[in-house]
Amino acid sequence: MAELKGVTGKIARVDLTTKTVSVVEPPEEVYRKFLGGSALGVYFLFKEGVVEPDVHPFSPENMLQFMIGPVTGVGPNARSITITKSGYNFISIATSGGRAASELKFAGWDGIQIVGKADKPVYLAIVDDNIEIRDASKLWGMDTQKAEVELLKAVLSPLEYRESILIEAELTPEWAALRPPKRRGIGAKRLAAAWVIGPGGENQVWYANVITEGARAHGRYGPGAVMGSKNLKGIVIRGTKGHRLADKAKFLEIAGQIQASEAKDYFWRSYGTAGIGARSANIEDAFPIRNWQWGAWADPENVRALEGAWMDIASFVKQVACPGCTLHCMYLTQVTSKDPLMDGTITDMPDWEAMGMVGGNLGYLELPEATPSDPFKGDHWDLAEFLAKNQYTTFLHDYYGLDYIEGGCLLALLMELRQRDLITPEDLDGIDLKWGDVHAVDAILKKIVAREGIGDVLANGTWEAAKYFSEKKGKPEIMNYAMTGHRYAQPAHDVRSPADKNALEYVTVSRPCEHTGGGGAAFKQGDWAAAIAGQNAKAAVDSLVYCLFAMGHWAGKTVDLLKAATGWTDFTEEDLGKVGARQYALCRLFDIHTQQIKDPKKEWDSLFPRRWFKDPLPTGAYKDAVAYEGDPSKLFDEALPAYWKERGWTEDKGIPTAETLKELGIDDIAEPIAAQHR
Ligand code: SF4
């Protein structure tokens, strides 16, 4: 086989049951069809039979994949992506920033596929071609920060480890060891990188994530729980090889253009999504406040605590970035609070999702006894405490290794049930979980990660918790307060506000209720063809694999960069779109088949919050707004079938037709499954 460029042509398959490592070498046509990352990972879930319903998410037969793409390595905005069957029994695709992505390429791998289950806790140590399965008994039970440091020490010499501490001497030793060296970008000095799980993953909390660099996460759909089910604590990688490119000069020229464009990006370089996210969400009436009971504060002063510039003054420590990124959206901060529980904690500046889901959503941005409809009567010290609670709760999720979108959704559900006297403190093992109470949040999260008492129920997420309480209390209306889509948390974007998302985005995105699926403006205009093109383009981003936040800077250059990496000179924009279309068709079939859904619209597609249609926004610019004029049939019986038709899927069930699968060139793996569900 001719030597491949861009990709390495090798994926490591690690079987933890047999303690063996083998090498999977996909042919070039598979790379051309799927590129890498998410699309290639989903392809393998079909090829290896993980899509079948008898493969339990936490069984040894499930496959957990860490994948990168042809431009990951010395390319800009490098990210990695995990693909597996989620503990919720649907597709799990989760992307993360951090150096580990490039490190994997430099070690000579396009991905790692983990199957089986170790008989005791282990971690993987990858140094170039050498992959060792090592004992992790001493790391089991450790939080994510400590565990990551221990893994780095395992592959770095004492001198190298000491150097990394000295470079970042202003931080705590734990954080110092996790930060990238000062020189970044192409040619940056590299040491090693690691992915780890915390106690959340070890105890198979369904929404446990995988953490790197202290606060970067393969955040959603619980890859950490699958990792924990395999007794795998972490993966540490050290790569010393290069990134083999077809046309190095061209590749570096285009990469340089992307970085130069990013350097002029005022929005991302000014605190990332934290910059103006809070203020604009309040203007758009789309801020998750108290489990989406409000979309805006009557007094915008409440939200000032979460504006980038204000957070900068209150708690900024240091700005950091992924390899080759000039946007550097991540900010390290140190919590300032009168409360010793929180004061001094080092964490990252909450991004928009954290601000929404474990900020406004938990009632952290009002004074006691005030509601979001009241004027703000506090001072800047009160604002500092609002911010501290948001930062600290973000930190707790990272520290334990939990998705704060699902975590925030669950906590807000419980707080609203408490507000409405639908549950009591006794239902939560004596914890009185009220709006704004960070100590109660601290206590309940401890129970969840340990699966102790009621924590064992709550560890299975928002939907299961609502089901449990509605049955226990004999009150079916409790389900109305679960703000989930496809049984997973709705992220911090509202569908009632016309300025935010169209509900069909959440309904159709390739992983359940994902907020970065693409096609936003076209969805609002009802232009399904353009919306689908946007979704396909985003799926291609996750297959290449680079950062969504940089997508605008890659526009018009992506295919040329890919060509320079791979040497596929005949590759076109249309080919790129087809990669996304393949991912969408396969993800749709995965969810339908693995759950053995007979009536997709009833059992799956319409599993969205009643609040979207029945609880109008009570205040703000879009007061009284609801989704789809309050009529779910306009969404599920009119818009959705039209979207499916545009995709070449059946209009009654949304199953890709035989012609569509053939046209996409995936009929060999997908048609036998699709035929069972049409
Ligand atoms: S924008 Fe942020 S997440 Fe994206 S590559 Fe840059 S630093 Fe990483």
XYZ file of C-alpha atoms and ligand atoms in Angstrom:
686
model
C 0.000 0.000 0.000
C 1.283 3.451 -0.899
C 2.314 5.546 2.079
C -0.596 7.698 3.237
C -0.145 11.390 3.984
C -2.009 13.552 6.469
C -3.202 10.433 8.231
C -0.814 7.813 9.566
C -2.876 4.895 8.249
C -2.777 3.212 11.660
C -5.308 2.903 14.462
C -4.343 1.147 17.688
C -6.868 -1.474 18.829
C -6.410 -2.233 22.524
C -8.222 -5.237 23.981
C -8.217 -4.829 27.749
C -9.606 -8.319 28.347
C -6.832 -10.131 26.514
C -4.265 -7.379 27.270
C -3.276 -7.222 23.622
C -2.650 -4.399 21.176
C -3.190 -4.785 17.448
C -2.972 -2.372 14.551
C -5.952 -1.595 12.316
C -4.966 -0.247 8.914
C -8.017 1.125 7.089
C -7.604 1.253 3.318
C -7.238 4.655 1.678
C -10.782 4.573 0.263
C -12.151 4.327 3.807
C -10.164 7.413 4.797
C -11.416 9.256 1.715
C -15.006 8.379 2.566
C -14.879 9.178 6.267
C -11.669 11.251 6.699
C -11.233 10.485 10.407
C -12.742 11.650 13.687
C -16.483 11.303 14.120
C -17.452 9.857 10.722
C -14.696 7.239 10.800
C -15.550 6.363 14.394
C -19.237 5.832 13.590
C -18.231 3.703 10.593
C -16.300 1.410 12.953
C -19.279 1.105 15.312
C -21.174 -0.397 12.369
C -18.297 -2.463 11.024
C -17.564 -4.025 14.412
C -21.221 -4.644 15.290
C -21.401 -2.210 18.222
C -24.591 -0.850 16.639
C -26.371 -4.112 17.507
C -28.886 -3.885 20.364
C -27.333 -6.745 22.322
C -24.122 -4.758 22.878
C -24.692 -3.098 26.243
C -22.942 0.281 26.561
C -21.040 -0.879 29.638
C -20.202 -4.338 28.328
C -16.719 -5.337 27.166
C -18.110 -5.516 23.606
C -18.661 -1.764 23.425
C -15.847 0.098 21.700
C -14.532 3.437 22.972
C -12.629 5.381 20.333
C -10.387 8.429 20.596
C -9.975 9.710 17.053
C -8.219 12.525 15.218
C -8.168 13.494 11.543
C -5.898 14.176 8.576
C -5.249 17.817 9.510
C -4.746 17.120 13.220
C -1.091 17.387 14.129
C 0.649 20.523 12.984
C -2.647 21.893 11.634
C -4.338 24.780 13.430
C -7.046 24.396 16.096
C -6.344 20.726 16.788
C -8.956 18.709 18.624
C -9.763 15.074 19.311
C -13.114 13.307 19.407
C -14.547 10.288 21.218
C -17.063 7.949 19.611
C -18.843 5.125 21.410
C -22.243 3.800 22.468
C -23.434 5.996 25.324
C -24.686 4.702 28.668
C -27.997 6.265 27.579
C -27.969 3.705 24.754
C -27.579 6.138 21.871
C -24.666 7.468 19.857
C -21.967 9.271 21.822
C -19.734 11.714 19.939
C -17.822 14.261 22.002
C -15.012 16.585 20.958
C -12.343 18.219 23.106
C -9.486 20.654 22.755
C -6.060 20.122 24.250
C -2.630 18.906 23.225
C -3.456 15.204 23.360
C -4.871 15.332 19.822
C -1.603 16.440 18.227
C 0.406 14.226 20.534
C -1.486 11.189 19.233
C -0.635 12.076 15.626
C 3.011 12.644 16.557
C 3.023 9.204 18.173
C 1.983 7.793 14.798
C -1.709 7.025 15.326
C -5.011 8.194 13.797
C -6.927 6.856 16.738
C -7.180 4.454 19.635
C -9.973 1.896 19.851
C -10.522 0.282 23.223
C -12.527 -2.905 23.635
C -12.814 -5.482 26.410
C -12.545 -4.835 30.121
C -9.477 -4.913 32.342
C -9.677 -7.118 35.428
C -8.302 -4.264 37.561
C -7.794 -0.503 37.041
C -5.283 0.251 34.290
C -4.032 3.125 32.169
C -2.486 3.182 28.718
C 0.985 4.617 28.234
C 1.603 5.417 24.577
C 5.081 6.475 23.550
C 5.184 6.401 19.768
C 4.674 2.794 18.603
C 4.964 1.412 22.093
C 1.637 0.964 23.893
C 1.655 -0.461 27.396
C -1.274 -1.419 29.604
C -0.158 -0.439 33.112
C -1.562 -0.867 36.589
C -3.652 2.121 37.755
C -4.783 0.761 41.127
C -3.152 3.685 42.932
C -4.897 6.205 40.667
C -8.417 4.794 41.076
C -10.528 7.204 43.097
C -8.361 10.200 42.203
C -9.866 13.418 40.883
C -9.099 14.351 37.288
C -6.413 16.947 38.055
C -4.300 14.710 40.274
C -4.722 11.708 38.011
C -3.571 13.675 34.987
C -0.430 14.853 36.751
C 0.403 11.298 37.797
C 0.039 10.069 34.230
C 2.277 12.819 32.876
C 4.933 11.924 35.419
C 4.749 8.343 34.186
C 6.143 9.232 30.756
C 8.226 12.337 31.481
C 11.696 12.318 32.949
C 12.035 14.181 36.274
C 13.855 16.990 34.458
C 11.119 17.377 31.846
C 8.445 17.294 34.503
C 10.284 19.905 36.562
C 10.663 22.095 33.494
C 6.933 22.067 32.891
C 6.367 23.185 36.476
C 8.947 25.962 36.251
C 7.415 27.308 33.066
C 4.086 27.700 34.782
C 5.377 28.552 38.225
C 2.618 31.030 38.950
C 0.031 28.251 39.186
C -0.465 25.466 41.691
C 1.759 22.442 41.024
C -1.230 20.391 39.846
C -2.259 22.945 37.280
C 1.271 23.837 36.342
C 1.940 20.327 35.160
C -1.114 20.397 32.937
C -0.490 23.622 31.061
C 1.139 23.786 27.654
C 4.580 25.368 27.371
C 4.737 29.088 26.588
C 5.676 28.617 22.932
C 2.620 27.471 21.069
C 1.477 26.971 17.512
C 3.281 25.192 14.738
C 6.576 23.874 15.972
C 5.598 24.286 19.604
C 7.652 22.374 22.100
C 5.804 19.303 23.246
C 6.135 17.116 26.290
C 3.166 14.769 26.747
C -0.586 14.852 27.237
C -3.224 12.723 28.902
C -6.939 11.973 28.933
C -8.348 10.876 32.287
C -11.597 10.109 34.050
C -12.531 11.085 37.583
C -14.694 9.300 40.150
C -17.718 10.067 37.957
C -16.399 7.865 35.171
C -15.137 5.192 37.540
C -18.638 4.816 38.986
C -20.260 4.941 35.560
C -22.257 8.083 36.082
C -23.962 8.126 32.692
C -22.857 11.693 31.953
C -19.235 11.256 33.044
C -16.748 12.879 30.706
C -13.064 12.553 29.836
C -10.860 15.441 30.946
C -7.553 16.783 29.696
C -5.524 19.780 30.874
C -7.681 20.093 33.945
C -10.752 21.560 32.299
C -10.990 20.503 28.671
C -13.557 17.794 28.191
C -14.907 15.201 25.846
C -17.934 16.506 27.575
C -21.180 15.059 26.414
C -22.927 11.674 26.217
C -20.749 10.004 28.821
C -17.563 8.652 27.192
C -16.052 8.725 30.703
C -18.647 6.236 31.930
C -17.757 3.816 29.132
C -14.082 4.284 29.979
C -14.849 3.542 33.632
C -16.789 0.421 32.671
C -13.581 -0.850 31.097
C -11.552 -0.104 34.242
C -9.497 2.359 32.226
C -8.422 5.393 34.274
C -6.514 7.260 31.610
C -4.364 7.403 28.517
C -1.066 9.252 28.449
C 0.616 9.953 25.130
C 4.037 11.075 24.125
C 4.760 11.443 20.432
C 8.133 12.221 18.952
C 7.391 11.687 15.273
C 6.215 14.343 12.860
C 3.082 14.843 10.831
C 3.614 13.376 7.358
C 2.254 15.869 4.818
C 1.860 15.622 1.039
C 2.801 19.266 0.449
C 4.358 20.684 3.566
C 5.027 24.177 2.200
C 1.450 24.579 0.977
C 0.028 23.178 4.192
C 2.017 25.605 6.325
C 1.112 28.506 4.041
C -2.635 27.830 4.423
C -2.284 27.144 8.139
C -0.513 30.495 8.448
C -3.374 32.238 6.633
C -5.880 30.692 9.020
C -3.876 31.781 12.023
C -3.455 35.304 10.649
C -7.208 35.515 10.180
C -7.782 34.271 13.727
C -5.398 36.895 15.071
C -7.865 39.575 13.935
C -10.870 37.894 15.543
C -11.937 40.314 18.243
C -14.849 38.185 19.442
C -13.025 34.938 20.170
C -9.848 36.569 21.391
C -11.871 38.565 23.911
C -12.852 35.829 26.354
C -14.329 33.367 23.827
C -17.974 32.522 24.440
C -17.644 34.190 27.829
C -17.062 37.570 26.179
C -20.554 38.778 25.452
C -22.462 35.495 25.749
C -24.272 36.371 28.946
C -25.247 39.892 27.935
C -26.461 38.900 24.467
C -28.425 35.903 25.795
C -30.236 38.233 28.184
C -31.035 40.592 25.311
C -32.207 37.651 23.191
C -34.421 36.348 26.009
C -32.616 33.022 25.756
C -30.744 32.636 29.053
C -31.504 29.423 30.945
C -32.774 30.817 34.223
C -34.120 28.492 36.915
C -34.726 25.527 34.648
C -35.867 27.762 31.770
C -38.717 29.320 33.730
C -37.281 32.683 32.560
C -35.206 33.669 29.534
C -34.076 37.086 30.779
C -33.646 39.080 33.962
C -35.835 42.130 34.179
C -32.740 43.946 35.474
C -29.696 43.218 33.262
C -27.404 44.156 36.156
C -27.857 40.582 37.443
C -25.924 39.260 34.479
C -22.931 41.589 34.748
C -21.129 39.028 36.931
C -20.735 36.798 33.879
C -19.421 39.295 31.362
C -15.923 38.519 30.155
C -14.451 41.881 31.048
C -15.928 41.744 34.542
C -14.675 38.191 35.113
C -11.263 39.287 33.898
C -11.027 41.909 36.627
C -12.519 39.634 39.273
C -10.506 36.489 38.764
C -8.312 36.260 35.654
C -5.086 34.280 35.934
C -3.921 33.262 32.502
C -5.048 32.728 28.917
C -4.371 29.363 27.241
C -4.986 27.691 23.895
C -5.041 24.421 22.014
C -2.098 23.650 19.710
C -1.923 25.927 16.698
C -4.808 28.112 17.869
C -4.643 31.868 17.784
C -8.142 32.287 19.194
C -7.126 30.899 22.616
C -10.579 30.852 24.146
C -9.690 29.359 27.525
C -8.943 31.475 30.587
C -7.659 30.203 33.883
C -9.257 31.964 36.804
C -9.020 31.905 40.564
C -12.253 32.090 42.523
C -12.592 35.047 44.888
C -15.253 34.555 47.528
C -16.005 35.199 51.171
C -17.036 31.547 51.312
C -14.082 29.288 52.208
C -15.704 26.419 50.297
C -15.014 28.247 47.041
C -12.325 30.852 47.703
C -8.992 30.251 45.965
C -10.181 27.460 43.678
C -8.381 27.542 40.349
C -10.589 26.706 37.418
C -11.261 27.863 33.896
C -13.436 30.858 33.142
C -16.918 29.455 32.583
C -17.753 29.294 28.889
C -21.246 30.091 27.692
C -22.638 26.611 28.358
C -21.295 26.643 31.916
C -22.630 30.159 32.517
C -26.032 29.052 31.406
C -26.341 25.519 32.719
C -24.568 25.836 36.088
C -25.061 29.602 36.414
C -28.410 31.189 35.646
C -30.089 27.794 35.495
C -29.317 27.114 39.166
C -30.520 30.496 40.437
C -26.949 31.629 41.124
C -27.490 35.118 39.724
C -30.084 36.500 42.105
C -29.903 37.624 45.697
C -31.744 35.457 48.236
C -35.507 36.028 48.143
C -35.304 37.909 44.808
C -36.645 36.442 41.581
C -35.408 37.129 38.039
C -38.316 39.546 37.639
C -37.100 41.783 40.501
C -34.667 44.723 40.311
C -31.097 43.958 41.395
C -30.400 45.497 44.787
C -26.904 44.204 45.466
C -23.387 45.548 44.938
C -20.213 44.352 43.235
C -19.425 41.997 46.122
C -22.696 40.222 45.443
C -21.775 39.976 41.774
C -18.442 38.431 42.806
C -20.322 35.777 44.777
C -22.599 35.064 41.791
C -19.525 34.479 39.661
C -17.826 32.398 42.364
C -20.775 29.992 42.538
C -20.769 29.578 38.782
C -16.998 29.027 38.671
C -17.007 26.627 41.599
C -19.800 24.464 40.195
C -18.012 24.354 36.844
C -14.877 23.300 38.709
C -16.711 20.524 40.579
C -17.915 18.992 37.321
C -14.409 19.077 35.824
C -12.842 17.793 39.030
C -15.163 14.782 39.269
C -15.273 14.365 35.484
C -18.937 15.173 34.744
C -20.771 16.917 31.903
C -22.001 20.210 33.342
C -24.710 20.539 30.705
C -26.446 17.367 31.862
C -25.389 18.059 35.461
C -26.870 21.572 35.344
C -30.040 20.299 33.702
C -30.489 17.684 36.429
C -29.773 20.063 39.316
C -32.211 22.624 37.895
C -34.899 19.953 37.550
C -34.469 18.995 41.210
C -34.530 22.645 42.298
C -37.736 23.301 40.385
C -39.357 20.180 41.846
C -38.363 21.472 45.292
C -39.741 24.942 44.462
C -43.075 23.368 43.510
C -43.080 21.074 46.571
C -43.087 18.054 44.277
C -40.123 16.630 46.213
C -38.852 17.221 49.756
C -35.355 17.233 51.277
C -36.059 13.673 52.464
C -36.285 12.607 48.815
C -32.695 13.821 48.410
C -31.302 12.126 51.518
C -31.849 15.254 53.625
C -30.300 17.747 51.199
C -32.483 20.824 50.733
C -31.667 21.739 47.151
C -32.935 25.283 46.672
C -32.173 27.885 44.016
C -28.745 29.413 44.478
C -27.517 27.050 47.208
C -23.995 26.059 46.166
C -23.407 24.069 49.367
C -26.399 21.856 48.591
C -25.062 21.413 45.046
C -21.676 20.448 46.483
C -23.347 17.843 48.717
C -25.539 16.311 46.023
C -22.678 16.034 43.516
C -20.641 14.101 46.089
C -23.504 11.610 46.347
C -23.850 11.366 42.583
C -20.203 10.600 41.849
C -20.168 7.984 44.604
C -23.579 6.613 43.500
C -24.495 6.806 47.165
C -28.151 6.788 48.276
C -30.278 8.944 45.966
C -27.062 9.641 44.054
C -27.438 6.216 42.462
C -30.655 7.381 40.769
C -29.327 10.828 39.890
C -26.199 9.314 38.324
C -28.400 8.135 35.445
C -29.265 11.669 34.408
C -32.158 14.085 34.228
C -34.694 11.991 32.337
C -34.265 8.932 34.565
C -34.441 11.107 37.690
C -37.705 12.684 36.503
C -39.106 9.239 35.730
C -38.085 7.952 39.155
C -39.739 10.813 41.041
C -42.864 10.860 38.895
C -43.398 7.160 39.635
C -42.422 7.410 43.294
C -44.754 10.355 43.879
C -47.491 9.221 41.495
C -47.211 12.609 39.745
C -46.764 12.266 35.975
C -46.516 16.069 35.647
C -42.967 15.830 37.028
C -41.860 14.727 33.543
C -42.884 18.180 32.266
C -39.955 19.759 34.099
C -37.256 17.539 32.576
C -35.635 19.877 30.041
C -34.234 17.089 27.929
C -34.217 16.279 24.241
C -33.933 12.623 23.249
C -33.574 11.965 27.006
C -30.452 14.145 27.286
C -29.970 17.694 28.569
C -30.989 20.626 26.437
C -27.914 22.898 26.283
C -27.991 26.627 27.006
C -29.925 27.720 23.910
C -33.664 28.312 23.947
C -36.028 27.466 21.115
C -38.823 29.773 22.244
C -36.821 32.934 21.574
C -36.858 33.645 17.814
C -33.374 35.140 18.254
C -31.886 31.808 19.373
C -32.354 28.284 17.996
C -35.062 26.752 15.864
C -36.388 23.654 17.621
C -35.808 21.497 14.543
C -32.051 21.941 15.030
C -32.184 20.047 18.310
C -34.560 17.438 16.903
C -32.438 16.549 13.871
C -28.811 16.967 14.942
C -26.717 13.790 14.598
C -26.138 13.365 18.339
C -28.990 13.887 20.777
C -29.877 17.517 21.470
C -26.450 18.807 20.449
C -26.115 22.605 20.362
C -23.321 22.979 17.806
C -24.860 21.030 14.948
C -24.708 23.810 12.344
C -27.235 25.263 9.905
C -28.690 27.696 12.464
C -29.796 30.600 10.255
C -31.180 28.307 7.540
C -33.267 26.403 10.092
C -34.898 29.671 11.117
C -35.667 30.480 7.481
C -37.128 27.026 6.856
C -34.523 26.389 4.152
C -33.946 22.704 4.843
C -31.442 22.191 2.021
C -29.193 24.938 3.393
C -29.747 23.699 6.949
C -28.649 20.203 5.935
C -25.591 21.612 4.156
C -24.702 23.423 7.387
C -25.113 20.254 9.437
C -23.013 18.250 6.994
C -20.292 20.902 7.075
C -20.171 20.738 10.865
C -19.979 16.939 10.811
C -17.020 17.308 8.435
C -15.332 19.618 10.970
C -15.596 16.799 13.512
C -14.176 14.334 11.025
C -11.193 16.431 9.999
C -10.904 17.065 13.313
C -10.600 20.773 14.154
C -12.322 23.349 16.313
C -15.804 24.548 15.450
C -14.970 27.990 16.829
C -12.448 28.429 14.030
C -14.802 27.332 11.255
C -15.223 30.842 9.851
C -11.459 31.231 9.520
C -11.182 27.912 7.667
C -13.969 28.801 5.217
C -12.735 28.546 1.634
C -9.424 27.033 2.765
C -10.504 23.703 4.257
C -10.381 21.567 1.130
C -7.052 23.075 0.077
C -5.604 22.353 3.512
C -6.888 18.785 3.318
C -5.390 18.359 -0.153
C -2.034 19.696 1.033
C -2.131 17.254 3.943
C -3.239 14.151 2.044
C -2.301 14.706 -1.592
C -5.902 13.945 -2.658
C -5.823 16.587 -5.380
C -9.255 15.648 -6.764
C -11.038 16.055 -3.403
C -13.881 18.615 -3.602
C -16.213 20.638 -1.380
C -18.953 18.243 -2.427
C -16.903 15.292 -1.173
C -16.534 17.082 2.145
C -20.304 17.542 2.413
C -20.812 13.857 1.686
C -18.650 12.927 4.667
C -21.146 14.785 6.839
C -24.133 13.215 5.074
C -22.682 9.751 5.735
C -22.277 10.547 9.406
C -25.866 11.784 9.639
C -27.309 8.686 7.969
C -25.251 6.337 10.144
C -25.999 8.175 13.398
C -29.720 8.124 12.633
C -29.639 4.384 11.996
C -27.475 3.806 15.057
C -29.998 5.408 17.414
C -32.993 3.687 15.829
C -31.376 0.259 15.619
C -29.561 0.048 18.925
C -32.727 1.049 20.795
C -34.905 -1.096 18.490
C -37.313 1.779 17.966
C -40.447 0.797 16.078
C -42.217 4.144 15.822
C -39.417 6.749 15.675
C -41.587 9.847 15.789
C -43.411 8.716 18.903
C -40.639 6.891 20.747
C -37.694 9.118 19.848
C -38.112 12.231 17.710
C -40.793 13.885 19.810
C -39.055 13.350 23.170
C -38.624 17.072 23.808
C -39.726 19.378 26.621
C -43.360 20.280 26.939
C -42.174 23.687 28.165
C -41.096 24.602 24.614
C -44.723 24.704 23.524
C -46.730 25.308 26.681
C -44.776 27.703 28.940
C -44.348 31.094 27.228
C -41.314 33.245 28.064
C -42.532 35.357 31.010
C -40.346 38.457 30.514
C -37.877 40.036 28.110
C -37.768 40.935 24.434
C -39.840 37.934 23.390
C -42.302 37.829 26.254
C -45.066 35.273 25.556
C -43.064 33.481 22.832
C -43.316 29.687 22.474
C -41.854 27.292 19.925
C -43.757 26.568 16.718
C -46.722 28.693 17.817
C -47.285 26.307 20.687
C -48.271 23.510 18.323
C -45.955 20.445 18.434
C -47.567 19.013 15.292
C -46.160 21.916 13.244
C -42.690 20.755 14.286
C -43.046 16.984 14.300
C -45.670 16.424 11.587
C -44.832 19.217 9.145
C -41.247 20.503 9.452
C -39.603 17.201 10.415
C -40.930 15.072 7.504
C -39.988 17.876 5.081
C -36.459 17.851 6.488
C -36.263 14.048 6.210
C -37.409 14.184 2.607
C -34.695 16.717 1.805
C -32.118 14.340 3.304
C -33.322 11.450 1.167
C -34.837 9.673 4.148
C -38.352 8.231 4.361
C -40.949 10.838 5.280
C -42.840 8.670 7.762
C -39.950 7.307 9.854
C -36.852 9.211 8.807
C -34.934 6.136 7.631
C -32.369 6.724 4.849
C -33.678 5.184 1.617
C -31.755 2.460 -0.201
C -30.971 4.967 -2.983
C -29.564 7.486 -0.518
C -27.309 4.911 1.120
C -26.081 3.731 -2.267
C -25.445 7.273 -3.425
C -23.415 7.903 -0.254
C -21.495 4.662 -0.773
C -22.409 3.217 2.628
C -25.039 0.704 1.543
C -22.672 -2.174 2.366
C -22.667 -1.404 6.093
C -25.972 0.454 6.461
C -28.573 -1.083 4.154
C -28.970 -4.397 6.054
C -29.845 -2.362 9.147
C -31.925 0.307 7.407
C -34.032 -2.380 5.714
C -35.134 -3.634 9.140
C -36.599 -0.267 10.101
C -38.310 1.224 7.038
S -10.875 28.319 20.010
Fe -10.536 27.475 22.058
S -11.227 25.299 21.960
Fe -10.982 26.086 19.844
S -8.914 25.447 19.266
Fe -8.783 27.547 20.092
S -8.315 27.328 22.286
Fe -9.025 25.331 21.511
